[in-house]
GROMACS .gro file of C-alpha atoms in nm:
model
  259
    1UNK     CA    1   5.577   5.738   4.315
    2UNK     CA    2   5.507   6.010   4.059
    3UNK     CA    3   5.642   6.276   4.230
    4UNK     CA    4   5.947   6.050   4.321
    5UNK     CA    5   6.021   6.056   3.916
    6UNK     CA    6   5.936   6.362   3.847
    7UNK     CA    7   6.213   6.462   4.166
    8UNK     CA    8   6.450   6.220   3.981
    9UNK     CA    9   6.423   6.338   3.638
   10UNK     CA   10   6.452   6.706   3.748
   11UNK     CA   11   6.815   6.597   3.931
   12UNK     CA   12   6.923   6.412   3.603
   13UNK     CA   13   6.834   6.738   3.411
   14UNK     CA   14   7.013   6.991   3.633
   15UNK     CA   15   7.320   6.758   3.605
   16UNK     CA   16   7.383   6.786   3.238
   17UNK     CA   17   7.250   7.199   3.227
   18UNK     CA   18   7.284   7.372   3.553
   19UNK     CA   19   7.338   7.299   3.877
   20UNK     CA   20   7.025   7.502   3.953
   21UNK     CA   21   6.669   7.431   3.889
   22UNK     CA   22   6.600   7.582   3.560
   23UNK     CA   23   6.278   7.827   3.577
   24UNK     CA   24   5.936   7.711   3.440
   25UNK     CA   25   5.959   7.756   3.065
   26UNK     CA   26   5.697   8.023   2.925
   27UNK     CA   27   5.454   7.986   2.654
   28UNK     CA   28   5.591   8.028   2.336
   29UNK     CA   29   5.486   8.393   2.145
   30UNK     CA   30   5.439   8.415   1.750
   31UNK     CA   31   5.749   8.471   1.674
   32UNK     CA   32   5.898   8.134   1.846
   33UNK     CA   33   5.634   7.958   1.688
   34UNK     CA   34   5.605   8.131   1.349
   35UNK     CA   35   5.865   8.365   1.231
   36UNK     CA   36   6.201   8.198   1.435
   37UNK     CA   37   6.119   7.890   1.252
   38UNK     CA   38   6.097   8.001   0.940
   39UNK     CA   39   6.407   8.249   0.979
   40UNK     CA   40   6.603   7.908   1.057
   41UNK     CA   41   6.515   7.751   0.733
   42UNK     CA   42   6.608   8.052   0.575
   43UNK     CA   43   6.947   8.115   0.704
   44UNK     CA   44   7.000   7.739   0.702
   45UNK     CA   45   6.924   7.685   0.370
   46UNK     CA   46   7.125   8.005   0.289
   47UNK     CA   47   7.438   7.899   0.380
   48UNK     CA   48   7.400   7.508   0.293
   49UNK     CA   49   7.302   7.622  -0.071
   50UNK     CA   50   7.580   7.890  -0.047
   51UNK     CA   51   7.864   7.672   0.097
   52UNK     CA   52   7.768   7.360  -0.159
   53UNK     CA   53   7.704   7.593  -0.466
   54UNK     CA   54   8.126   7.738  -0.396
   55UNK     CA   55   8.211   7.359  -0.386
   56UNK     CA   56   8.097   7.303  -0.678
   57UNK     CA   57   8.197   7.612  -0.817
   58UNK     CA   58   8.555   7.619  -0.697
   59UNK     CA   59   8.612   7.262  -0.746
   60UNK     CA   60   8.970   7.091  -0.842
   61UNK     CA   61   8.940   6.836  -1.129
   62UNK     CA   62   9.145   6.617  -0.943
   63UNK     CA   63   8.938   6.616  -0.630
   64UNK     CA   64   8.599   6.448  -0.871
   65UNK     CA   65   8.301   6.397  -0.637
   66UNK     CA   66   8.473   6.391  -0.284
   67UNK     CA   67   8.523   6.765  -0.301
   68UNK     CA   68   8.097   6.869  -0.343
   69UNK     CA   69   8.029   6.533  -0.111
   70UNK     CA   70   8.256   6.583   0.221
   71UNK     CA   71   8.140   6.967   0.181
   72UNK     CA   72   7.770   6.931   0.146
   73UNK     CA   73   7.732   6.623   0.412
   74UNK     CA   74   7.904   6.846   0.688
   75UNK     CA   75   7.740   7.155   0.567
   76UNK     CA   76   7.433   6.940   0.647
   77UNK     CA   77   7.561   6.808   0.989
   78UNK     CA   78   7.678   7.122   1.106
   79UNK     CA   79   7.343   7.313   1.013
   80UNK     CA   80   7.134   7.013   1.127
   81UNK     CA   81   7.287   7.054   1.476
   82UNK     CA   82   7.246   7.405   1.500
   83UNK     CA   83   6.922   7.491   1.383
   84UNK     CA   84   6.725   7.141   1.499
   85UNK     CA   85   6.526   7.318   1.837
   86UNK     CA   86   6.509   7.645   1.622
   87UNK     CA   87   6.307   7.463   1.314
   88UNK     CA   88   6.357   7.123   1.294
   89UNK     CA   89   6.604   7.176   1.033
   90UNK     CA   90   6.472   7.062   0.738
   91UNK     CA   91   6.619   7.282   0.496
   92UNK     CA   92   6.403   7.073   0.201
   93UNK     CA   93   6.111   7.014   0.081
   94UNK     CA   94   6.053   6.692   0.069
   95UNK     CA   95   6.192   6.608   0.412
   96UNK     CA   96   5.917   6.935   0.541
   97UNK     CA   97   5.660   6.719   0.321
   98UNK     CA   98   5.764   6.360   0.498
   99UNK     CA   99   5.779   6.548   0.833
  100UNK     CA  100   5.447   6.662   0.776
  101UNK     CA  101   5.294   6.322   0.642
  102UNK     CA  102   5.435   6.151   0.951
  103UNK     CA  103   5.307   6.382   1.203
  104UNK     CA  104   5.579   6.574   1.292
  105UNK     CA  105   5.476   6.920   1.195
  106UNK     CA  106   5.125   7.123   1.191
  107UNK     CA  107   4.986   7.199   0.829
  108UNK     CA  108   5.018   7.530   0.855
  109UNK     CA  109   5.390   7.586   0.853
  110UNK     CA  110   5.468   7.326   0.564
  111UNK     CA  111   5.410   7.624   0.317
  112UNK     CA  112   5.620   7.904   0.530
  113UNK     CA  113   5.869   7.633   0.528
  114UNK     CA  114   5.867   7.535   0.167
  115UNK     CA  115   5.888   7.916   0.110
  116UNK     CA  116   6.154   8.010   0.316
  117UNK     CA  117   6.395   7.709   0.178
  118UNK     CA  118   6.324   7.814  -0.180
  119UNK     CA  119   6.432   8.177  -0.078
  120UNK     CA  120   6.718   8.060   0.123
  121UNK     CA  121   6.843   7.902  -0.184
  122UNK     CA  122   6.830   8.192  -0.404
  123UNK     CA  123   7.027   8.390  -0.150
  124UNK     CA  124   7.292   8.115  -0.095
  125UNK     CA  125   7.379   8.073  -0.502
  126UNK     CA  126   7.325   8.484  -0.486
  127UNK     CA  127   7.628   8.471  -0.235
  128UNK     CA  128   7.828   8.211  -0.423
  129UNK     CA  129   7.801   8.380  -0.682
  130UNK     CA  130   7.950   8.694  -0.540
  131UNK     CA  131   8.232   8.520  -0.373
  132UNK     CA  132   8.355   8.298  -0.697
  133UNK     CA  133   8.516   8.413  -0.998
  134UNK     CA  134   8.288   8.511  -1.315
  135UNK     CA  135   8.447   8.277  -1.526
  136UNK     CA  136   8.407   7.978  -1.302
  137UNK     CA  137   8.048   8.066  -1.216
  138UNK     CA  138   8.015   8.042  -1.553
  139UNK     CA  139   8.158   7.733  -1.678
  140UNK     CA  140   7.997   7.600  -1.393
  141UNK     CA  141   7.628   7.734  -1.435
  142UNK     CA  142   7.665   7.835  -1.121
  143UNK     CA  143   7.661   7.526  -0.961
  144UNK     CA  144   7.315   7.405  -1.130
  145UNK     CA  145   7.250   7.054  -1.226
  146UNK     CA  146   7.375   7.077  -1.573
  147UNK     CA  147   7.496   6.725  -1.612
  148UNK     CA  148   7.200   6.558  -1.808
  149UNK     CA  149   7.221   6.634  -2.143
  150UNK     CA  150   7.133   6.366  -2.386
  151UNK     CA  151   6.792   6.193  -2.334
  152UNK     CA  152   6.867   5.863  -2.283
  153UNK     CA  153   7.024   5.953  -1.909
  154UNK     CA  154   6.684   6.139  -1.773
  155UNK     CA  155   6.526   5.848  -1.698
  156UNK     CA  156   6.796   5.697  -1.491
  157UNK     CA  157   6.894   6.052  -1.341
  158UNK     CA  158   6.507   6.061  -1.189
  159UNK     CA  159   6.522   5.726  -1.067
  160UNK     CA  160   6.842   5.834  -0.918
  161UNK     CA  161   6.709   6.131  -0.764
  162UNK     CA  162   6.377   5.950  -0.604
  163UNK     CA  163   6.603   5.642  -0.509
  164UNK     CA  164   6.840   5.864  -0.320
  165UNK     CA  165   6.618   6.113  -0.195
  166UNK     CA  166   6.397   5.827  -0.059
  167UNK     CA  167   6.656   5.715   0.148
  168UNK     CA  168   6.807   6.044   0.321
  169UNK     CA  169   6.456   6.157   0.401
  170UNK     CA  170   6.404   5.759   0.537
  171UNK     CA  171   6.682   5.860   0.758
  172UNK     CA  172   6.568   6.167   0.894
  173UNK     CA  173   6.188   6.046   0.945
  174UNK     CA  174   6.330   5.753   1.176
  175UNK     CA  175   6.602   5.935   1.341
  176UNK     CA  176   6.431   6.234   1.403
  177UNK     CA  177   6.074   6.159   1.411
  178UNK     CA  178   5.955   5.825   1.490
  179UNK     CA  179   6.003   5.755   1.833
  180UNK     CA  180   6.130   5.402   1.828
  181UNK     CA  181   6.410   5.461   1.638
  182UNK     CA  182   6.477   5.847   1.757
  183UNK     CA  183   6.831   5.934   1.779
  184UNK     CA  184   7.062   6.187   1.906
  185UNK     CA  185   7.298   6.152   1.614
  186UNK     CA  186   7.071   6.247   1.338
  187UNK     CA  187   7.261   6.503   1.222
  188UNK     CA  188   7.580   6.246   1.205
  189UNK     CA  189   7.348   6.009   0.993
  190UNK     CA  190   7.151   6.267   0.769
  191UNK     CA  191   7.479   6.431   0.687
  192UNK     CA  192   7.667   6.075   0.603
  193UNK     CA  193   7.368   6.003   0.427
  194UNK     CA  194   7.461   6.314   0.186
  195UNK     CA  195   7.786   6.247   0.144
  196UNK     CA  196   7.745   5.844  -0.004
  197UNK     CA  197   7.483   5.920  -0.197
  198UNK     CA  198   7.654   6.210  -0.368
  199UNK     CA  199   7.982   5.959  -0.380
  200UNK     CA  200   7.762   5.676  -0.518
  201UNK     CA  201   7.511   5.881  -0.751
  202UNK     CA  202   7.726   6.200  -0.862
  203UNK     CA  203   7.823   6.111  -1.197
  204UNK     CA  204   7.445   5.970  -1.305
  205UNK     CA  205   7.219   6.287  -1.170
  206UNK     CA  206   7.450   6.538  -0.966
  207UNK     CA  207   7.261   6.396  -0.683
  208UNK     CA  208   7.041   6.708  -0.624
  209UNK     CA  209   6.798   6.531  -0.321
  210UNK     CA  210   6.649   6.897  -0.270
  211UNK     CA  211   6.487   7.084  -0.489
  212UNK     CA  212   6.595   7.418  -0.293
  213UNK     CA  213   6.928   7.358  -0.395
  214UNK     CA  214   6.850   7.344  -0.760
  215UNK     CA  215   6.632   7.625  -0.757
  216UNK     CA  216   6.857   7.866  -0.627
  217UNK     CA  217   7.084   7.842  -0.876
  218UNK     CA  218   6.863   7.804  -1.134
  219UNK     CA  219   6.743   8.145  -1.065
  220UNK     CA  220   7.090   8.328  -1.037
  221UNK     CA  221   7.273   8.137  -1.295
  222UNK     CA  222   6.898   8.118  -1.565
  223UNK     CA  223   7.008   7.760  -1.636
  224UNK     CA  224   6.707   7.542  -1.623
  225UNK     CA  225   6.756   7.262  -1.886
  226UNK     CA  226   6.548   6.941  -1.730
  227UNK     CA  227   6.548   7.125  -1.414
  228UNK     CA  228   6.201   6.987  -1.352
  229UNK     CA  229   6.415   6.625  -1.295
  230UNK     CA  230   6.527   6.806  -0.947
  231UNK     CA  231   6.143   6.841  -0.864
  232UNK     CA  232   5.987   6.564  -0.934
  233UNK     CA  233   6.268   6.275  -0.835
  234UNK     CA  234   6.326   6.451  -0.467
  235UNK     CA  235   5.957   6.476  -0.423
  236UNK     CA  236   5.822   6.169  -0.513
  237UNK     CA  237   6.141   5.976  -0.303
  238UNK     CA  238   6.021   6.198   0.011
  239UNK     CA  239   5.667   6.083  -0.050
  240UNK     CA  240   5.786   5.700  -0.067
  241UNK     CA  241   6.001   5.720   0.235
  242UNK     CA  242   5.721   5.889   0.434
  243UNK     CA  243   5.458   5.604   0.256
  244UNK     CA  244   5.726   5.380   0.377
  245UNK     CA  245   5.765   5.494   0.765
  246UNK     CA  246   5.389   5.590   0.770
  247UNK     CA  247   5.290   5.198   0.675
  248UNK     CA  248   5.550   4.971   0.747
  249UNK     CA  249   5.885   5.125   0.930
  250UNK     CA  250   5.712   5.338   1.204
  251UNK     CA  251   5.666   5.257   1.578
  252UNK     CA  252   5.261   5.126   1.657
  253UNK     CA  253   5.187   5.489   1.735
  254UNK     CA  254   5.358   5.600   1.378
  255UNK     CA  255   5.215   5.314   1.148
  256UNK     CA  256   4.877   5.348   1.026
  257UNK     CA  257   4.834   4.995   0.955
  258UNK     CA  258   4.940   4.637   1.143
  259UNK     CA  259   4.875   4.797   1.486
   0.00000   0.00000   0.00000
C-alpha cells in the first residue's frame, strides 16, 4: 500500500512539472543553505525598500495613501512569490523573529537574515535616491517616517505600528507556517495585508510594519526623529502574533499549550 502512494504521488507530481520522472534531488551545499538565502533577503529587501521608498518619493498629492499602498502590497506579492523556495521571503524582521519563534527557521540564520534585510534596505533607499529628483528626496526625507511630530501622536503611532504589524506577521505565520492553515496564496494575503493596513493606518504612523524599511532611509536620507517608534511597534506586534499562533492559533503540533 505504501509503495502504491508513493507510485501515485510521483504520477500527480510529473503531471504538473514534467512528463518525466524528475531525478533524485541532491543534498543541499553551503551556499543553498547559507549564502542563497541570505542573498534573497538581500535583493528582496532591495528592491521592496527601493520600489516603496520612489512611491513615496514620487508621489501625486492627489493620489493620498493609495499611491505608497497598491505599490508596496504588490511589491510584497510579487517578491513574496519569487523569492519564497529561495529564503522564505521574509524581507523583515519581525516576521524572521515570528518564523523563528514558531519553528519555522533554525537559530542560526535569524541573525544573517536580520542582517541582510537591514542592508537590503540601505541599498534600496540608496537606489531611490539615485533615481528621484534632489528636491523631492528632500522634501520627502527620502521616504523616512517623518510624519510624527508633536508628542501627543507617538503613543498612538506605536500602538499603530504593533497593532498592524501584529496582524501581517499573524498572516504570514498561518499561511505560511502552520500547517493547518498553510496556503498557497500567501503571497496574495501578506501583500493585501500591506496594502489595508497602509490604507487604514497611513495618516496615524506611515504604517512602517518593518523596521528594514525605516532604516534604510534613515541612513541615506540622516532623518531619524522618533525613528526608534519603527523598532519597537513592528517588533513587539511580531512577538504578539507569534505569542498568539505559538499558544492559541496554531495546529496541535504548533501550539504549545491545550494539546
Amino acid at each position: 500500500m505504501a509503495d502504491e502512494k508513493m507510485e501515485s504521488g510521483e504520477v500527480r507530481a510529473s503531471l504538473v512539472i514534467s512528463e518525466s520522472k524528475p531525478p533524485p534531488a541532491r543534498p543541499t551545499n553551503i551556499f543553498e543553505r547559507l549564502f542563497q538565502p541570505c542573498l534573497g533577503e538581500l535583493v528582496g529587501t532591495t528592491f521592496f525598500v527601493f520600489i516603496g521608498c520612489v512611491s513615496v518619493i514620487e508621489n501625486v498629492e492627489s493620489t493620498g495613501r493609495l499611491q505608497p499602498a497598491l505599490v508596496h502590497g504588490l511589491a510584497v506579492a510579487v517578491m513574496v512569490a519569487c523569492m519564497a523556495e529561495i529564503s522564505g521571503s521574509h524581507f523583515n524582521p519581525p516576521f524572521t523573529i515570528g518564523i523563528y519563534l514558531c519553528g519555522g527557521m533554525e537559530m542560526s540564520m535569524v541573525a544573517p537574515y536580520i542582517a541582510s534585510q537591514l542592508v537590503g534596505g540601505v541599498l534600496g533607499a540608496a537606489m531611490a535616491k539615485a533615481m528621484t529628483s534632489s528636491e523631492n528626496f528632500a522634501k520627502a526625507h527620502g521616504a523616512a517616517f517623518a510624519l510624527l511630530q508633536p508628542d501627543d501622536e507617538v503613543a498612538g503611532a506605536v500602538f499603530g505600528e504593533v497593532a498592524m504589524t501584529c496582524l501581517v506577521t499573524m498572516v504570514v505565520l498561518l499561511g505560511a507556517v502552520n500547517a493547518k492553515t498553510r496556503s498557497p496564496l500567501v503571497p496574495f494575503m501578506v501583500g493585501c495585508t500591506v496594502v489595508i493596513n497602509i490604507l487604514a493606518g497611513g495618516d496615524v504612523s506611515g504604517t512602517c510594519l518593518n523596521p528594514a524599511r525605516a532604516f534604510g532611509p534613515a541612513v541615506v536620507s540622516n532623518y531619524w526623529v522618533r525613528h526608534w517608534v519603527y523598532w519597537v511597534g513592528p517588533i513587539t506586534g511580531g512577538l504578539i502574533a507569534a505569542a498568539l499562533v505559538r499558544l492559541l492559533l496554531g495546529d496541535r503540533k504548533m501550539r504549545l499549550i491545550f494539546k
